[in-house]
Amino acid sequence: MIQEEKSKKIILNTIWRVLTFSWEKDKKTLIIFSVVSTASSVVVYLQFTSFSKIINDIILIQKDNLGFTRELIVDSIVLGLTFLVPAFLNNIRNFYGTKRRTELNRHLNLWMIEEFSKLDIATVESTEYQTRLQSAQRWGVGSLNNVGDYAVSVLADIAGVITSAIILWFVFPPLVFLAVVGSFPIYIVSTKYALEIFRLYWLGTDETRIADNRKQQFYGNTSLVEVLLFNLTDKLRKEMKVVWAIFDKKIVNASKSKARGDMLSMLFYVITLFFAIGLITIKTIHGELLIGSLFLAFTTYRGFSQTVQALFYNIAQLEEQARYGERWYHLFSLPSLISSGTGGKILCLETPPVIEFRNVSFKYSESENYVLSNLSFSIQPGEKFAIVGENGAGKTTLIRLLARIHDPSEGDIFVNGVNLKSVDIKSWRNSLSVLLQDYASYNYTVREAIAISRPGEPVDDDRVKFVAELTNATDFINKLPKKYDQLLWKGFQGGVELSKGQRQRLAVARVLYRDTLLTVLDEPTAAIDAIAEEKIFESIENKMQGKTVVLISHRFSTVKNADKILVVEDGKICEFGNHKELMFKNGRYCELYSMQANRYLEVTEDTEDVVETEENLMATS
Ligand code: ADP
């Protein structure tokens, strides 16, 4: 019961929020749409009234042999108008309805983008966020827009119900009572069975979710390729066929119950209608009602039940749409996982700062175990700082703390002596360029895809070319049909698809184009071969003198040139120093370095063997 009340409160709150949003964005359209919709639903009863008046006029004229009376002429004109006005109103309603929907859709999408940008990265990566997002996305922005439409429909229906009740009251008050009682079963069927079918379709069932999921395999490029490669069609088709059959059965059963309910409720309604007709017929026979009023009572009584039916249906739809739309508000109400999102200290760095980790420990909010324990080290201005360690050692987590995607669970990070927690995030991120392992690809031209890292500034072509050279991206850019003006992504006409390695070079170029005091790269060249990687880092080191670069890499040939190397193992600092010092120490770094060097030698020797064998073979032949 409490749950039910809470849910009603949430629904009402959502309807209120959507309507106030709609009001704030365009009052005029909302008012016109609501007024015209309401008028349309009322005007039909005026039609009944004026027609019944004409019948009464004619009866009186016949009775008293009066000929054309002034009243008959006026009533005929009014009847004519009641046909003209709805057509006119419908046109206005359609126009403002479309205008309202289209414009509100744009405003809602912009609002969502704004809300998305307020989320912090840690929240975005949380399971809770992903779950809420999936649930909200299923209905898109349309559900919020529908709330407005159904709210106006409910308003119009209420006006229709009130108008018809008033007319019935004037004709013969007990008719109102009969009409309300007669409509009650319609209410039950509308809220119970009709809603059930609606929910089955729109909320989805486990079956539809499975079927949708399987169907998605055919929609995505990558997944369809696998479906074809593995010949998965028959398997997936069979699964979908089974679950769809189960779903269809549920729909058919619910429709059957609804049809039964509809029949019974209509039967009940017709019984009350008979009563009503009986009552008004007796009154007419006794001369208390004219024939026209009999006609009016009958048509209004029927109209009342139809409007009540529409009202219940629209209320049910409004509730459901509000329930779906609320998921967006639910999504954006997630609390921030980062402290002091706004109002922090603004950092105005002119030179690379001293960064100090002091006894930093960290565990992810959804996990029990510490990923980093008690790390203390510092990064000096302008240093090329490498972090190495096995998979899962905590390297990425460490730079995520530096980028303030998360705050340390214990200990602190200081930037020029200022605790990072008290720094305004935006100002800190302005001093940073971070390239994580999962990076975005931008479907723009090559030039724009590089320069996008400095939004709000005109594209500096010289700098674009400079960073493209630093990252060896010029190799492939110059071969593209339109070079720097080449549109990326095949979804665009004339667009091209880049390989993974090419995309990664572009991503590194983008980060370097940003040209900040501190650059953080997490395995930025994993999809690029070792030789190209060495070349890229050689040029980065040469051209980025004076700027701090923090780099995670598995390739020791690259790492060995760094000023400082931090070796992380199981979330702890294992060793710290430069290549020479660490090799001299003959510890973990030396072991890992030698292991990779030996493997490299083996591969080189193997390659040489193959070449030799091939050469021998060629010589012999
Ligand atoms: P590395 O970069 O050295 O490979 P990571 O920092 O990515 O290591 O991961 C360190 C540990 O933290 C791993 O055990 C990993 O499973 C865990 N981890 C990483 N990201 C998350 C997360 N979002 N939630 C919970 N645990 C995570």
XYZ file of C-alpha atoms and ligand atoms in Angstrom:
648
model
C 0.000 0.000 0.000
C 2.790 2.386 0.976
C 4.639 1.268 -2.148
C 1.525 2.010 -4.231
C 1.200 5.483 -2.685
C 4.873 6.158 -3.310
C 4.515 5.092 -6.900
C 1.476 7.383 -7.376
C 3.445 10.247 -5.867
C 6.337 9.616 -8.245
C 3.934 9.521 -11.193
C 2.249 12.777 -10.186
C 5.617 14.375 -9.613
C 6.787 13.314 -13.093
C 3.622 14.675 -14.721
C 4.114 17.942 -12.854
C 7.777 18.177 -13.910
C 7.000 17.516 -17.570
C 4.167 20.037 -17.610
C 6.192 22.742 -15.903
C 9.096 22.042 -18.283
C 6.713 22.311 -21.230
C 5.259 25.511 -19.730
C 8.677 27.080 -19.251
C 9.736 26.296 -22.812
C 6.626 27.475 -24.653
C 3.616 28.743 -22.704
C 1.676 29.934 -25.736
C 1.707 26.617 -27.584
C 0.782 24.653 -24.471
C -2.127 26.981 -23.696
C -3.493 26.981 -27.252
C -3.131 23.202 -27.569
C -4.887 22.589 -24.231
C -7.688 25.092 -24.828
C -8.377 23.899 -28.370
C -8.293 20.208 -27.354
C -10.720 20.904 -24.515
C -13.012 22.961 -26.751
C -13.026 20.182 -29.381
C -14.226 17.634 -26.872
C -16.987 19.981 -25.582
C -18.253 21.258 -28.902
C -19.663 17.869 -29.914
C -22.215 18.151 -27.101
C -23.254 21.563 -28.388
C -24.003 19.820 -31.668
C -26.364 17.390 -29.889
C -27.971 20.261 -27.976
C -28.639 22.473 -30.974
C -29.926 19.538 -33.045
C -32.336 18.551 -30.252
C -33.460 22.173 -30.046
C -34.222 22.171 -33.765
C -36.332 19.001 -33.312
C -38.214 20.691 -30.469
C -38.653 23.856 -32.551
C -40.097 21.827 -35.453
C -42.480 19.944 -33.156
C -43.753 23.233 -31.728
C -44.053 24.756 -35.217
C -46.035 21.717 -36.417
C -48.228 21.786 -33.333
C -49.038 25.476 -33.533
C -48.787 25.809 -37.322
C -46.307 28.659 -36.955
C -44.174 28.396 -40.093
C -40.494 29.431 -39.926
C -39.764 30.930 -36.534
C -36.841 33.126 -35.610
C -35.758 30.517 -33.080
C -35.560 27.789 -35.721
C -33.382 29.968 -37.915
C -31.041 30.855 -35.044
C -30.802 27.205 -33.921
C -30.074 26.099 -37.485
C -27.234 28.631 -37.734
C -25.873 27.438 -34.382
C -26.037 23.829 -35.610
C -24.172 24.796 -38.753
C -21.500 26.471 -36.622
C -21.147 23.411 -34.390
C -20.116 21.511 -37.532
C -17.807 24.217 -38.761
C -16.078 24.988 -35.472
C -14.820 21.412 -34.749
C -13.244 21.192 -38.214
C -11.567 24.520 -37.566
C -10.514 23.526 -34.045
C -9.151 20.173 -35.227
C -6.850 21.892 -37.677
C -5.562 24.256 -35.018
C -5.153 21.372 -32.543
C -3.218 19.268 -35.047
C -0.927 22.138 -35.887
C -0.193 23.101 -32.267
C 0.011 19.446 -31.235
C 2.744 18.805 -33.802
C 4.502 22.052 -32.923
C 4.410 21.244 -29.210
C 5.736 17.700 -29.714
C 8.479 18.644 -32.135
C 9.788 21.540 -30.110
C 9.478 19.808 -26.775
C 11.371 16.868 -28.217
C 14.267 19.183 -29.060
C 14.178 20.835 -25.626
C 14.050 17.474 -23.861
C 17.020 16.161 -25.842
C 19.011 19.284 -25.024
C 18.017 18.993 -21.367
C 19.235 15.396 -21.336
C 22.587 16.348 -22.848
C 22.949 18.989 -20.148
C 22.094 16.457 -17.443
C 24.514 13.906 -18.879
C 27.315 16.438 -18.750
C 26.668 17.022 -15.037
C 27.417 13.388 -14.175
C 30.851 12.513 -12.915
C 32.832 9.797 -14.679
C 32.851 7.414 -11.711
C 29.049 7.565 -11.608
C 28.816 6.944 -15.340
C 30.935 3.817 -14.945
C 28.944 2.418 -12.035
C 26.667 -0.596 -12.491
C 23.774 1.361 -11.003
C 24.109 4.012 -13.703
C 24.278 1.427 -16.482
C 21.153 -0.301 -15.153
C 19.237 2.956 -14.854
C 20.387 4.103 -18.283
C 19.267 0.885 -19.955
C 15.904 1.135 -18.297
C 15.470 4.811 -19.301
C 16.737 4.313 -22.831
C 14.176 1.639 -23.592
C 11.518 4.370 -23.766
C 13.607 7.152 -25.195
C 12.659 10.744 -24.757
C 9.266 10.008 -26.343
C 7.703 8.887 -23.063
C 8.286 12.309 -21.481
C 6.751 13.936 -24.516
C 3.786 11.546 -24.397
C 3.115 12.619 -20.809
C 2.256 16.098 -22.124
C -0.035 14.737 -24.851
C -1.920 12.405 -22.517
C -2.234 15.066 -19.820
C -3.962 17.348 -22.333
C -6.162 14.453 -23.518
C -7.179 13.777 -19.903
C -8.031 17.446 -19.454
C -10.143 17.422 -22.631
C -11.905 14.212 -21.555
C -12.685 15.647 -18.125
C -14.229 18.683 -19.824
C -16.255 16.339 -22.051
C -17.467 14.278 -19.082
C -18.445 17.402 -17.120
C -20.273 18.900 -20.117
C -22.223 15.711 -20.798
C -23.068 15.348 -17.083
C -24.374 18.941 -17.011
C -26.543 18.311 -20.072
C -27.921 15.091 -18.560
C -28.589 16.937 -15.312
C -30.618 19.571 -17.120
C -32.598 16.984 -19.051
C -33.286 14.709 -16.079
C -30.918 14.538 -13.015
C -31.238 10.744 -12.322
C -29.613 10.168 -15.721
C -26.298 11.395 -14.293
C -26.464 8.795 -11.556
C -27.321 6.039 -14.051
C -24.539 7.082 -16.438
C -21.934 7.083 -13.628
C -23.039 3.687 -12.298
C -23.252 2.299 -15.832
C -19.702 3.430 -16.614
C -18.181 1.885 -13.503
C -17.482 -1.558 -15.035
C -15.881 0.227 -17.992
C -13.512 1.819 -15.504
C -12.625 -1.594 -14.035
C -11.948 -3.140 -17.444
C -9.943 -0.135 -18.643
C -7.691 -0.046 -15.609
C -7.288 -3.794 -15.255
C -7.297 -5.612 -18.576
C -6.488 -2.825 -21.010
C -3.603 -1.786 -18.818
C -2.341 -5.336 -18.664
C -2.079 -5.568 -22.460
C -0.468 -2.167 -22.562
C 2.086 -3.220 -19.955
C 2.856 -6.456 -21.729
C 3.629 -4.544 -24.893
C 5.448 -1.627 -23.402
C 7.064 -2.793 -20.216
C 8.150 -5.986 -21.875
C 8.396 -9.411 -20.389
C 11.373 -11.656 -19.866
C 10.465 -13.258 -23.184
C 10.430 -10.009 -25.120
C 13.681 -8.960 -23.511
C 15.345 -12.200 -24.619
C 13.853 -11.923 -28.111
C 14.927 -8.265 -28.384
C 18.392 -9.166 -27.281
C 18.658 -11.916 -29.906
C 17.228 -9.612 -32.555
C 19.907 -7.029 -31.744
C 22.523 -9.532 -32.918
C 21.226 -8.915 -36.435
C 21.315 -5.137 -36.138
C 24.900 -4.449 -35.055
C 27.613 -4.634 -37.738
C 30.068 -6.615 -35.647
C 27.479 -8.952 -34.181
C 25.904 -9.677 -37.572
C 29.328 -10.566 -38.967
C 29.696 -13.150 -36.177
C 26.170 -14.453 -36.740
C 27.097 -15.080 -40.367
C 30.547 -16.493 -39.596
C 29.207 -18.935 -36.988
C 25.995 -19.723 -38.886
C 24.031 -18.640 -35.833
C 20.856 -17.663 -37.672
C 18.955 -20.917 -37.125
C 19.809 -21.060 -33.421
C 18.816 -17.433 -32.773
C 15.723 -17.694 -34.963
C 14.559 -20.766 -33.070
C 15.075 -19.026 -29.724
C 13.135 -15.994 -30.897
C 10.347 -18.139 -32.329
C 9.871 -19.891 -28.984
C 9.892 -16.747 -26.854
C 7.674 -14.838 -29.255
C 5.166 -17.682 -29.156
C 5.101 -17.490 -25.328
C 4.692 -13.729 -25.476
C 1.955 -13.903 -28.092
C 0.080 -16.385 -25.921
C 0.197 -13.916 -23.017
C -1.149 -11.161 -25.259
C -3.889 -13.380 -26.683
C -4.940 -14.458 -23.173
C -4.970 -10.893 -21.896
C -6.932 -9.779 -24.973
C -9.418 -12.561 -24.373
C -9.944 -11.415 -20.775
C -10.294 -7.843 -21.986
C -12.816 -8.799 -24.672
C -14.821 -10.720 -22.049
C -14.617 -7.772 -19.643
C -15.564 -5.333 -22.413
C -18.569 -7.436 -23.306
C -19.779 -7.660 -19.700
C -19.212 -3.990 -18.982
C -20.975 -2.970 -22.185
C -23.866 -5.282 -21.298
C -24.142 -3.596 -17.913
C -23.955 -0.223 -19.558
C -26.672 -1.128 -22.088
C -28.904 -2.248 -19.184
C -28.499 1.158 -17.534
C -29.058 2.712 -20.970
C -32.371 0.828 -21.235
C -33.304 2.137 -17.825
C -32.394 5.620 -18.890
C -34.343 5.332 -22.139
C -37.286 3.879 -20.186
C -37.231 6.783 -17.759
C -36.987 9.488 -20.368
C -39.538 7.794 -22.614
C -42.066 7.763 -19.744
C -41.294 11.422 -19.098
C -41.742 12.197 -22.800
C -45.059 10.273 -22.962
C -46.230 12.253 -19.949
C -45.357 15.379 -21.843
C -42.635 16.445 -19.428
C -39.984 16.134 -22.120
C -40.053 17.022 -25.801
C -38.855 14.555 -28.492
C -35.751 16.664 -29.068
C -34.833 16.383 -25.387
C -35.336 12.636 -25.624
C -32.885 12.591 -28.517
C -30.461 14.809 -26.566
C -30.646 12.598 -23.488
C -29.994 9.487 -25.553
C -27.004 10.833 -27.556
C -25.468 12.545 -24.530
C -25.850 9.393 -22.459
C -23.964 7.444 -25.126
C -21.392 10.195 -25.489
C -20.875 10.195 -21.732
C -19.899 6.502 -21.690
C -17.526 6.955 -24.645
C -15.839 9.950 -23.051
C -15.558 8.155 -19.710
C -13.958 5.213 -21.521
C -11.518 7.541 -23.279
C -10.794 9.290 -19.976
C -9.866 6.053 -18.194
C -7.783 4.905 -21.119
C -5.912 8.201 -21.261
C -5.376 8.236 -17.489
C -3.900 4.728 -17.718
C -1.653 5.791 -20.610
C -0.641 8.958 -18.794
C 0.349 6.929 -15.739
C 2.345 4.474 -17.791
C 4.139 7.123 -19.821
C 4.945 9.003 -16.617
C 6.280 5.764 -15.170
C 8.659 5.329 -18.141
C 9.560 8.995 -18.331
C 10.379 9.033 -14.630
C 13.284 6.703 -15.358
C 15.165 9.636 -16.893
C 14.713 11.696 -13.717
C 15.711 8.636 -11.737
C 18.864 8.308 -13.845
C 19.896 11.925 -13.447
C 19.229 11.906 -9.720
C 22.239 9.661 -9.115
C 24.454 11.256 -6.481
C 27.940 12.349 -7.439
C 30.718 10.018 -6.340
C 33.307 12.774 -6.417
C 33.452 15.313 -3.635
C 33.524 19.085 -4.310
C 32.321 18.894 -7.899
C 31.807 22.619 -7.966
C 32.924 25.521 -5.850
C 36.434 24.138 -5.531
C 39.703 25.997 -5.829
C 40.442 27.133 -9.387
C 43.914 26.096 -10.499
C 45.670 28.549 -12.792
C 48.808 26.657 -13.725
C 51.409 28.290 -15.914
C 54.034 25.577 -15.606
C 53.696 21.835 -14.957
C 52.925 21.273 -11.278
C 54.576 19.058 -8.675
C 52.219 16.122 -8.115
C 52.443 14.246 -4.887
C 50.681 11.041 -3.862
C 50.667 10.759 -0.045
C 49.688 7.403 1.459
C 47.050 6.904 -1.182
C 44.826 3.829 -0.924
C 41.804 3.094 -3.036
C 38.982 0.616 -3.415
C 36.151 0.785 -5.948
C 32.799 1.593 -4.412
C 31.279 -1.682 -5.564
C 34.182 -3.791 -4.340
C 35.522 -4.992 -0.992
C 39.221 -5.128 -1.801
C 41.746 -2.355 -1.957
C 43.160 -1.960 -5.458
C 45.861 0.479 -4.328
C 47.473 0.476 -0.878
C 49.444 3.221 0.708
C 51.176 4.708 -2.342
C 53.528 7.628 -1.824
C 55.570 9.139 -4.636
C 55.895 12.386 -6.533
C 56.016 13.488 -10.149
C 58.259 16.472 -10.801
C 57.474 19.202 -13.358
C 58.430 18.223 -16.893
C 59.200 14.619 -16.042
C 58.527 11.739 -18.416
C 57.043 9.386 -15.874
C 56.342 5.734 -16.716
C 54.213 3.271 -14.770
C 54.763 -0.441 -15.349
C 53.406 -3.591 -13.805
C 51.439 -6.679 -14.669
C 47.783 -6.662 -15.685
C 45.544 -5.835 -12.763
C 48.397 -4.275 -10.737
C 46.467 -1.014 -10.414
C 48.207 1.217 -12.988
C 45.039 2.464 -14.683
C 43.363 3.023 -11.329
C 46.312 5.146 -10.310
C 45.977 7.494 -13.252
C 42.224 7.567 -12.814
C 42.860 9.021 -9.361
C 45.227 11.539 -10.905
C 42.557 12.562 -13.426
C 40.072 12.775 -10.519
C 37.744 10.224 -11.998
C 37.786 8.873 -8.440
C 38.985 10.310 -5.169
C 41.374 8.256 -3.010
C 39.617 6.199 -0.318
C 42.481 7.065 2.022
C 45.400 9.481 1.719
C 45.588 12.457 -0.624
C 46.996 13.726 -3.890
C 48.548 17.187 -3.888
C 49.105 19.484 -6.851
C 51.643 22.192 -6.033
C 50.778 21.501 -2.402
C 46.994 21.888 -2.914
C 44.862 18.897 -2.072
C 43.285 17.716 -5.337
C 40.022 17.058 -3.511
C 39.571 20.779 -2.916
C 40.316 21.724 -6.507
C 37.582 22.611 -8.986
C 37.395 19.564 -11.250
C 36.912 21.533 -14.441
C 39.969 23.674 -13.812
C 42.063 20.580 -13.066
C 40.861 18.823 -16.206
C 41.740 21.931 -18.215
C 45.366 21.367 -17.237
C 45.193 17.725 -18.222
C 45.118 15.616 -21.361
C 44.194 12.036 -20.640
C 44.004 9.149 -23.051
C 42.508 6.060 -21.479
C 42.608 2.582 -22.974
C 39.013 2.882 -24.104
C 38.874 6.047 -26.093
C 36.202 7.569 -28.284
C 36.304 7.877 -32.047
C 34.862 11.012 -33.573
C 32.956 10.904 -36.813
C 34.261 14.176 -38.149
C 36.902 15.052 -40.735
C 40.459 14.045 -39.801
C 41.297 17.670 -39.043
C 38.280 18.099 -36.748
C 38.765 14.700 -35.112
C 42.234 15.846 -33.992
C 41.369 19.438 -33.086
C 38.242 18.493 -31.133
C 40.347 18.287 -27.970
C 40.418 22.085 -27.875
C 36.716 22.833 -28.195
C 35.670 26.420 -28.682
C 38.893 27.338 -30.474
C 39.397 27.663 -34.233
C 41.277 24.741 -35.757
C 45.017 25.370 -35.925
C 46.051 23.555 -39.103
C 49.771 23.795 -38.407
C 49.314 22.225 -35.011
C 47.086 19.490 -36.477
C 49.851 18.592 -38.943
C 52.496 18.815 -36.241
C 50.786 16.315 -33.920
C 49.889 14.071 -36.852
C 53.605 13.894 -37.635
C 54.502 13.271 -33.974
C 52.202 10.263 -33.912
C 53.156 8.982 -37.370
C 49.533 9.489 -38.392
C 50.666 11.369 -41.511
C 51.568 7.947 -42.997
C 47.918 7.074 -43.474
C 46.355 10.550 -43.544
C 48.286 11.452 -46.698
C 46.968 8.321 -48.377
C 43.319 9.179 -47.627
C 41.403 10.526 -50.675
C 40.761 13.890 -49.037
C 43.661 13.827 -46.588
C 42.895 16.108 -43.595
C 39.437 16.846 -44.987
C 38.557 13.182 -45.145
C 35.307 12.404 -43.391
C 35.619 9.492 -41.006
C 33.054 6.739 -40.497
C 31.425 4.817 -43.302
C 27.970 5.829 -42.109
C 28.584 9.165 -43.872
C 28.578 9.368 -47.628
C 32.172 9.391 -48.799
C 33.380 8.550 -45.288
C 36.116 6.005 -44.583
C 36.617 3.552 -41.753
C 40.015 3.609 -40.074
C 41.815 0.569 -38.702
C 42.234 0.172 -34.941
C 45.892 1.217 -35.073
C 45.055 4.260 -37.213
C 42.293 5.286 -34.826
C 44.705 4.968 -31.931
C 47.266 7.211 -33.633
C 44.556 9.769 -34.197
C 43.544 9.499 -30.522
C 47.143 10.148 -29.406
C 47.358 13.055 -31.867
C 44.150 14.463 -30.386
C 45.585 14.343 -26.872
C 48.833 15.963 -27.987
C 46.929 18.672 -29.871
C 45.400 19.643 -26.533
C 48.923 20.551 -25.498
C 48.397 20.805 -21.753
C 50.968 20.966 -18.999
C 50.284 17.371 -18.020
C 49.605 14.536 -20.463
C 48.535 11.113 -19.250
C 48.590 8.163 -21.626
C 47.336 4.702 -20.691
C 48.820 2.202 -23.142
C 48.260 4.640 -25.954
C 49.914 2.514 -28.585
C 48.682 -0.984 -27.745
C 47.308 -1.416 -31.271
C 50.473 -0.091 -32.871
C 53.600 -2.155 -33.534
C 56.630 -1.812 -31.262
C 58.838 -0.004 -33.766
C 56.193 2.604 -34.578
C 55.574 3.039 -30.861
C 59.233 3.728 -30.177
C 59.304 6.301 -32.950
C 56.180 7.983 -31.643
C 57.562 8.269 -28.122
C 60.930 9.415 -29.303
C 59.294 12.341 -31.052
C 56.958 13.014 -28.137
C 59.926 13.148 -25.766
C 61.828 15.469 -28.061
C 58.951 17.805 -28.816
C 57.319 17.899 -25.422
C 60.290 19.154 -23.473
C 59.257 20.887 -20.278
C 55.812 19.254 -20.179
C 54.969 16.386 -17.832
C 54.010 13.095 -19.487
C 52.730 10.129 -17.478
C 52.719 6.933 -19.471
C 51.559 3.393 -18.847
C 53.129 0.935 -21.242
C 53.958 -2.735 -21.433
C 56.821 -2.103 -23.818
C 60.057 -1.690 -21.927
C 61.868 -0.388 -24.997
C 59.659 2.703 -24.652
C 59.611 2.832 -20.876
C 63.370 2.724 -20.444
C 63.742 6.296 -21.735
C 61.494 7.721 -19.025
C 62.979 9.982 -16.312
C 61.220 7.982 -13.607
C 59.708 4.538 -13.634
C 57.193 3.386 -11.064
C 56.836 -0.385 -10.800
C 53.459 -1.338 -9.341
C 52.616 -4.784 -8.060
C 49.340 -5.775 -6.402
C 48.457 -2.139 -5.817
C 51.730 -1.353 -4.036
C 54.894 0.369 -5.102
C 57.410 -2.331 -5.853
C 60.264 -0.204 -7.201
C 60.867 3.402 -8.183
C 63.736 5.013 -10.094
C 65.110 5.452 -13.595
C 66.009 2.623 -15.970
C 69.680 2.564 -14.986
C 68.954 2.532 -11.268
C 66.346 -0.149 -11.561
C 68.511 -2.361 -13.756
C 71.350 -1.941 -11.298
C 69.047 -2.943 -8.502
C 68.451 -6.209 -10.306
C 64.917 -6.514 -8.892
C 61.454 -6.897 -10.400
C 61.926 -4.270 -13.118
C 65.171 -5.872 -14.225
C 63.446 -9.264 -14.301
C 60.480 -8.002 -16.375
C 62.778 -6.024 -18.684
C 65.089 -8.968 -19.286
C 62.151 -11.293 -19.852
C 60.786 -9.029 -22.586
C 64.198 -8.386 -24.078
C 64.856 -12.136 -24.296
C 61.476 -12.747 -25.875
C 62.181 -9.983 -28.335
C 65.569 -11.517 -29.138
C 63.968 -14.933 -29.623
C 61.391 -13.483 -31.989
C 64.093 -11.608 -33.861
C 66.244 -14.739 -34.078
C 63.228 -16.764 -35.231
C 62.487 -14.198 -37.879
C 66.078 -14.195 -38.963
C 66.011 -18.024 -39.111
C 62.960 -17.918 -41.326
C 64.563 -15.340 -43.572
C 67.759 -17.399 -43.703
C 65.861 -20.592 -44.482
C 63.915 -18.823 -47.170
C 67.121 -17.390 -48.594
C 68.745 -20.867 -48.521
C 65.738 -22.370 -50.194
C 65.808 -19.730 -52.867
C 69.547 -20.223 -53.342
C 69.123 -24.005 -53.661
C 66.280 -23.715 -56.077
P 46.063 -2.346 -14.550
O 45.849 -1.052 -15.235
O 47.358 -2.429 -13.831
O 45.870 -3.512 -15.473
P 43.622 -1.702 -13.156
O 43.907 -0.475 -12.421
O 42.851 -1.601 -14.413
O 44.968 -2.506 -13.401
O 42.837 -2.703 -12.205
C 43.287 -2.985 -10.902
C 42.243 -3.847 -10.222
O 41.065 -3.111 -10.048
C 41.869 -5.103 -11.003
O 41.772 -6.163 -10.090
C 40.520 -4.784 -11.567
O 39.730 -5.930 -11.669
C 39.952 -3.821 -10.548
N 39.055 -2.842 -11.172
C 39.320 -2.056 -12.217
N 38.259 -1.264 -12.508
C 37.297 -1.583 -11.612
C 35.971 -1.108 -11.361
N 35.401 -0.147 -12.100
N 35.282 -1.649 -10.338
C 35.826 -2.606 -9.569
N 37.079 -3.094 -9.739
C 37.807 -2.592 -10.751
